[in-house]
Amino acid sequence: DMKVTQMPRYLIKRMGENVLLECGQDMSHETMYWYRQDPGLGLQLIYISYDVDSNSEGDIPKGYRVSRKKREHFSLILDSAKTNQTSVYFCASRSPGTNFNQDTQYFGPGTRLLVL
Amino acid sequence: DAKTTQPDSMESTEGETVHLPCSHATISGNEYIYWYRQVPLQGPEYVTHGLQQNTTNSMAFLAIASDRKSSTLILPHVSLRDAAVYHCILRVPLTGYQNFYFGKGTSLTVIP
């Protein structure tokens, strides 16, 4: 089974603290994503990574940075967390499939972050 | 703005076949219709997708109208594990950059 893992699953931090969210996939997918999900806003794309050290901003990158040193790992970092960064964060990896139209994203279970 | 319209909720009984409708009147020629589902405390799960022809896999059957302005996800013999929020979204595959707008979706309740 294709699998995306996220750690930790739940996290409570104080405003101003640094936060590290980890994501792993065992499918050798090149493209990975970080999203946040808030009620009524669907999934918002924070960053996308096309491969090791090849990262691009998504729609809401402010306040976040990412690191991808190995294809199977993609980290999301919040330097000096803010209360409005309380959210559920999802990591996903993209499978291009064997045909040009076989494109699916596999999501991790999410990390629930509370910033006090 | 959301490009798809779905009912807020639907209810079914275990073992029944469920038809989840989705309207996408302004769909573009290169947009595929994707369905994902999500249960509380879990990430979205890919269900199926299609362009023009009906598609089927182990999870569901996707019926696409001939004018592509609507589609229906058909779940045969639903079980309690199929209870989830089902999202119909339009995407162009293989562009790398993909922003999912999930919206509210259809919350499917399955009664034992």
Tab-separated table of C-alpha atoms in Angstrom:
chain	number	residue	atom	x	y	z
A	1	ASP	CA	0.000	0.000	0.000
A	2	MET	CA	1.161	3.506	-0.821
A	3	LYS	CA	1.682	5.401	2.383
A	4	VAL	CA	2.360	8.915	3.581
A	5	THR	CA	3.245	9.368	7.235
A	6	GLN	CA	3.224	12.489	9.368
A	7	MET	CA	4.729	13.226	12.730
A	8	PRO	CA	3.630	14.328	15.192
A	9	ARG	CA	-0.117	13.795	14.910
A	10	TYR	CA	-0.934	16.352	17.591
A	11	LEU	CA	1.132	19.294	18.768
A	12	ILE	CA	0.626	22.177	21.168
A	13	LYS	CA	3.052	25.091	21.049
A	14	ARG	CA	3.242	28.560	22.509
A	15	MET	CA	3.347	31.634	20.337
A	16	GLY	CA	6.910	32.389	19.314
A	17	GLU	CA	8.142	28.818	19.559
A	18	ASN	CA	9.563	26.993	16.581
A	19	VAL	CA	7.608	24.134	15.056
A	20	LEU	CA	8.835	21.237	12.951
A	21	LEU	CA	6.372	19.004	11.119
A	22	GLU	CA	7.707	15.903	9.436
A	23	CYS	CA	6.373	13.997	6.460
A	24	GLY	CA	7.567	10.782	4.900
A	25	GLN	CA	6.598	8.661	1.927
A	26	ASP	CA	7.821	5.280	0.804
A	27	MET	CA	6.806	5.506	-2.838
A	28	SER	CA	9.782	7.463	-4.244
A	29	HIS	CA	7.409	10.167	-5.449
A	30	GLU	CA	9.209	13.237	-6.699
A	31	THR	CA	6.516	15.782	-5.941
A	32	MET	CA	5.307	16.476	-2.432
A	33	TYR	CA	3.059	19.129	-0.919
A	34	TRP	CA	2.186	20.800	2.346
A	35	TYR	CA	-1.374	22.039	2.883
A	36	ARG	CA	-3.324	23.439	5.756
A	37	GLN	CA	-7.028	22.836	6.218
A	38	ASP	CA	-9.288	25.207	8.060
A	39	PRO	CA	-13.080	25.091	8.378
A	40	GLY	CA	-14.775	26.646	5.368
A	41	LEU	CA	-11.510	27.176	3.482
A	42	GLY	CA	-10.780	23.737	2.090
A	43	LEU	CA	-7.141	22.836	1.549
A	44	GLN	CA	-4.714	25.696	1.049
A	45	LEU	CA	-1.359	24.979	-0.569
A	46	ILE	CA	1.622	26.198	1.459
A	47	TYR	CA	4.597	24.755	-0.393
A	48	ILE	CA	5.315	22.296	-3.133
A	49	SER	CA	8.511	20.330	-3.634
A	50	TYR	CA	9.395	18.913	-7.026
A	51	ASP	CA	12.368	16.926	-5.702
A	52	VAL	CA	15.319	17.253	-3.342
A	53	ASP	CA	16.176	20.937	-2.794
A	54	SER	CA	13.636	22.000	-5.423
A	55	ASN	CA	10.866	23.799	-3.580
A	56	SER	CA	8.348	26.423	-4.599
A	57	GLU	CA	5.888	28.585	-2.756
A	58	GLY	CA	2.234	27.764	-2.864
A	59	ASP	CA	-0.601	30.157	-2.181
A	60	ILE	CA	0.093	30.902	1.484
A	61	PRO	CA	3.851	30.502	2.145
A	62	LYS	CA	4.223	33.431	4.539
A	63	GLY	CA	5.370	32.304	7.957
A	64	TYR	CA	6.472	28.892	6.721
A	65	ARG	CA	9.555	27.325	5.203
A	66	VAL	CA	10.320	23.831	4.038
A	67	SER	CA	13.218	21.459	3.745
A	68	ARG	CA	13.662	18.466	1.496
A	69	LYS	CA	17.082	16.823	1.725
A	70	LYS	CA	15.916	13.326	0.848
A	71	ARG	CA	13.234	12.398	-1.647
A	72	GLU	CA	11.248	10.492	0.957
A	73	HIS	CA	11.180	13.255	3.574
A	74	PHE	CA	9.604	16.709	3.441
A	75	SER	CA	9.585	19.000	6.461
A	76	LEU	CA	7.492	22.067	7.237
A	77	ILE	CA	9.008	24.604	9.614
A	78	LEU	CA	7.286	27.425	11.432
A	79	ASP	CA	9.821	29.873	12.797
A	80	SER	CA	8.206	31.683	15.690
A	81	ALA	CA	4.707	30.240	15.484
A	82	LYS	CA	1.682	32.489	15.544
A	83	THR	CA	-1.777	31.801	16.878
A	84	ASN	CA	-3.281	32.112	13.390
A	85	GLN	CA	-1.173	29.142	12.347
A	86	THR	CA	-3.362	26.894	14.443
A	87	SER	CA	-4.690	24.446	11.887
A	88	VAL	CA	-4.588	20.931	10.553
A	89	TYR	CA	-1.588	20.387	8.293
A	90	PHE	CA	-1.579	17.755	5.589
A	91	CYS	CA	1.325	16.452	3.628
A	92	ALA	CA	0.764	14.776	0.284
A	93	SER	CA	2.830	13.124	-2.394
A	94	ARG	CA	1.952	12.884	-6.041
A	95	SER	CA	1.971	9.761	-8.090
A	96	PRO	CA	2.314	10.495	-11.788
A	97	GLY	CA	1.189	6.986	-12.594
A	98	THR	CA	2.009	5.010	-15.707
A	99	ASN	CA	-0.301	6.957	-18.039
A	100	PHE	CA	-0.294	10.680	-18.592
A	101	ASN	CA	-3.688	11.110	-17.010
A	102	GLN	CA	-3.045	8.929	-13.982
A	103	ASP	CA	-2.250	11.637	-11.497
A	104	THR	CA	-3.296	11.185	-7.903
A	105	GLN	CA	-2.229	12.666	-4.623
A	106	TYR	CA	-1.818	10.575	-1.518
A	107	PHE	CA	-2.351	12.363	1.749
A	108	GLY	CA	-0.957	11.758	5.176
A	109	PRO	CA	-3.172	11.576	8.280
A	110	GLY	CA	-2.510	15.187	9.226
A	111	THR	CA	-0.938	17.052	12.124
A	112	ARG	CA	-3.228	19.020	14.391
A	113	LEU	CA	-1.312	22.068	15.581
A	114	LEU	CA	-2.519	24.357	18.317
A	115	VAL	CA	-0.578	27.539	18.910
A	116	LEU	CA	-1.433	29.207	22.213
B	1	ASP	CA	-15.269	30.438	-6.127
B	2	ALA	CA	-16.035	26.748	-6.147
B	3	LYS	CA	-16.388	25.277	-9.612
B	4	THR	CA	-18.458	22.338	-8.446
B	5	THR	CA	-21.787	22.067	-6.642
B	6	GLN	CA	-22.728	19.163	-4.424
B	7	PRO	CA	-25.553	18.515	-1.955
B	8	ASP	CA	-24.536	19.164	1.623
B	9	SER	CA	-25.566	15.754	2.910
B	10	MET	CA	-27.003	12.404	1.942
B	11	GLU	CA	-28.057	9.359	3.876
B	12	SER	CA	-28.066	5.695	3.011
B	13	THR	CA	-28.491	2.295	4.610
B	14	GLU	CA	-25.799	-0.337	4.655
B	15	GLY	CA	-25.863	-2.505	1.551
B	16	GLU	CA	-27.577	0.060	-0.625
B	17	THR	CA	-26.116	1.706	-3.700
B	18	VAL	CA	-25.501	5.419	-3.276
B	19	HIS	CA	-25.470	8.018	-6.038
B	20	LEU	CA	-23.559	11.195	-5.166
B	21	PRO	CA	-24.192	13.987	-7.676
B	22	CYS	CA	-21.845	16.786	-8.684
B	23	SER	CA	-22.563	19.728	-10.961
B	24	HIS	CA	-19.731	21.432	-12.863
B	25	ALA	CA	-21.403	23.536	-15.536
B	26	THR	CA	-18.305	25.614	-16.375
B	27	ILE	CA	-15.835	22.745	-16.715
B	28	SER	CA	-13.011	23.315	-19.184
B	29	GLY	CA	-11.991	20.833	-21.862
B	30	ASN	CA	-8.762	19.828	-20.129
B	31	GLU	CA	-10.163	19.528	-16.633
B	32	TYR	CA	-10.577	16.105	-15.113
B	33	ILE	CA	-13.235	15.307	-12.547
B	34	TYR	CA	-11.679	13.979	-9.359
B	35	TRP	CA	-13.364	12.549	-6.304
B	36	TYR	CA	-11.753	12.412	-2.903
B	37	ARG	CA	-13.271	11.491	0.431
B	38	GLN	CA	-12.321	12.433	3.943
B	39	VAL	CA	-13.268	11.099	7.343
B	40	PRO	CA	-12.677	13.015	10.562
B	41	LEU	CA	-9.118	12.972	11.865
B	42	GLN	CA	-7.762	11.586	8.601
B	43	GLY	CA	-6.351	12.973	5.401
B	44	PRO	CA	-8.262	13.038	2.118
B	45	GLU	CA	-8.363	9.743	0.253
B	46	TYR	CA	-8.383	9.464	-3.522
B	47	VAL	CA	-11.477	7.680	-4.840
B	48	THR	CA	-11.487	8.003	-8.611
B	49	HIS	CA	-11.258	10.399	-11.509
B	50	GLY	CA	-12.246	10.683	-15.139
B	51	LEU	CA	-12.311	12.960	-18.153
B	52	GLN	CA	-15.170	11.953	-20.413
B	53	GLN	CA	-15.760	8.222	-20.262
B	54	ASN	CA	-17.324	6.491	-17.296
B	55	THR	CA	-14.703	4.892	-15.079
B	56	THR	CA	-14.740	2.131	-12.516
B	57	ASN	CA	-12.359	0.862	-9.893
B	58	SER	CA	-12.517	-1.152	-6.713
B	59	MET	CA	-14.015	1.735	-4.781
B	60	ALA	CA	-16.588	3.320	-7.050
B	61	PHE	CA	-18.119	3.890	-10.447
B	62	LEU	CA	-17.948	7.380	-11.929
B	63	ALA	CA	-20.658	8.290	-14.401
B	64	ILE	CA	-19.945	11.431	-16.457
B	65	ALA	CA	-22.658	13.156	-18.439
B	66	SER	CA	-22.116	13.375	-22.186
B	67	ASP	CA	-21.828	17.185	-21.990
B	68	ARG	CA	-19.497	16.834	-18.954
B	69	LYS	CA	-21.480	19.393	-16.988
B	70	SER	CA	-22.317	16.910	-14.281
B	71	SER	CA	-21.133	13.619	-12.874
B	72	THR	CA	-22.286	11.034	-10.370
B	73	LEU	CA	-20.154	8.953	-8.054
B	74	ILE	CA	-21.812	5.601	-7.509
B	75	LEU	CA	-20.899	3.580	-4.441
B	76	PRO	CA	-22.248	0.033	-4.614
B	77	HIS	CA	-23.222	-1.807	-1.440
B	78	VAL	CA	-22.098	0.876	0.979
B	79	SER	CA	-20.786	-0.065	4.389
B	80	LEU	CA	-20.243	1.963	7.547
B	81	ARG	CA	-16.662	2.518	6.409
B	82	ASP	CA	-17.957	4.523	3.449
B	83	ALA	CA	-19.326	7.225	5.727
B	84	ALA	CA	-17.272	10.313	4.892
B	85	VAL	CA	-17.344	13.725	3.257
B	86	TYR	CA	-17.055	13.261	-0.498
B	87	HIS	CA	-15.450	16.013	-2.532
B	88	CYS	CA	-15.843	16.509	-6.251
B	89	ILE	CA	-13.108	18.730	-7.677
B	90	LEU	CA	-11.814	19.712	-11.093
B	91	ARG	CA	-8.105	19.360	-11.815
B	92	VAL	CA	-5.687	19.354	-14.696
B	93	PRO	CA	-3.274	16.426	-14.142
B	94	LEU	CA	0.485	16.574	-14.435
B	95	THR	CA	0.802	20.296	-13.953
B	96	GLY	CA	2.632	19.785	-10.673
B	97	TYR	CA	1.190	22.808	-8.977
B	98	GLN	CA	-2.197	21.830	-7.707
B	99	ASN	CA	-4.342	23.740	-5.346
B	100	PHE	CA	-7.193	21.708	-3.991
B	101	TYR	CA	-10.339	23.568	-3.215
B	102	PHE	CA	-12.386	20.993	-1.366
B	103	GLY	CA	-15.257	23.106	-0.221
B	104	LYS	CA	-17.934	21.512	1.916
B	105	GLY	CA	-18.500	18.379	-0.179
B	106	THR	CA	-21.304	15.926	0.520
B	107	SER	CA	-21.417	14.376	3.954
B	108	LEU	CA	-22.565	10.781	3.520
B	109	THR	CA	-24.182	9.116	6.514
B	110	VAL	CA	-24.528	5.344	6.445
B	111	ILE	CA	-27.130	3.803	8.711
B	112	PRO	CA	-26.582	0.246	9.956
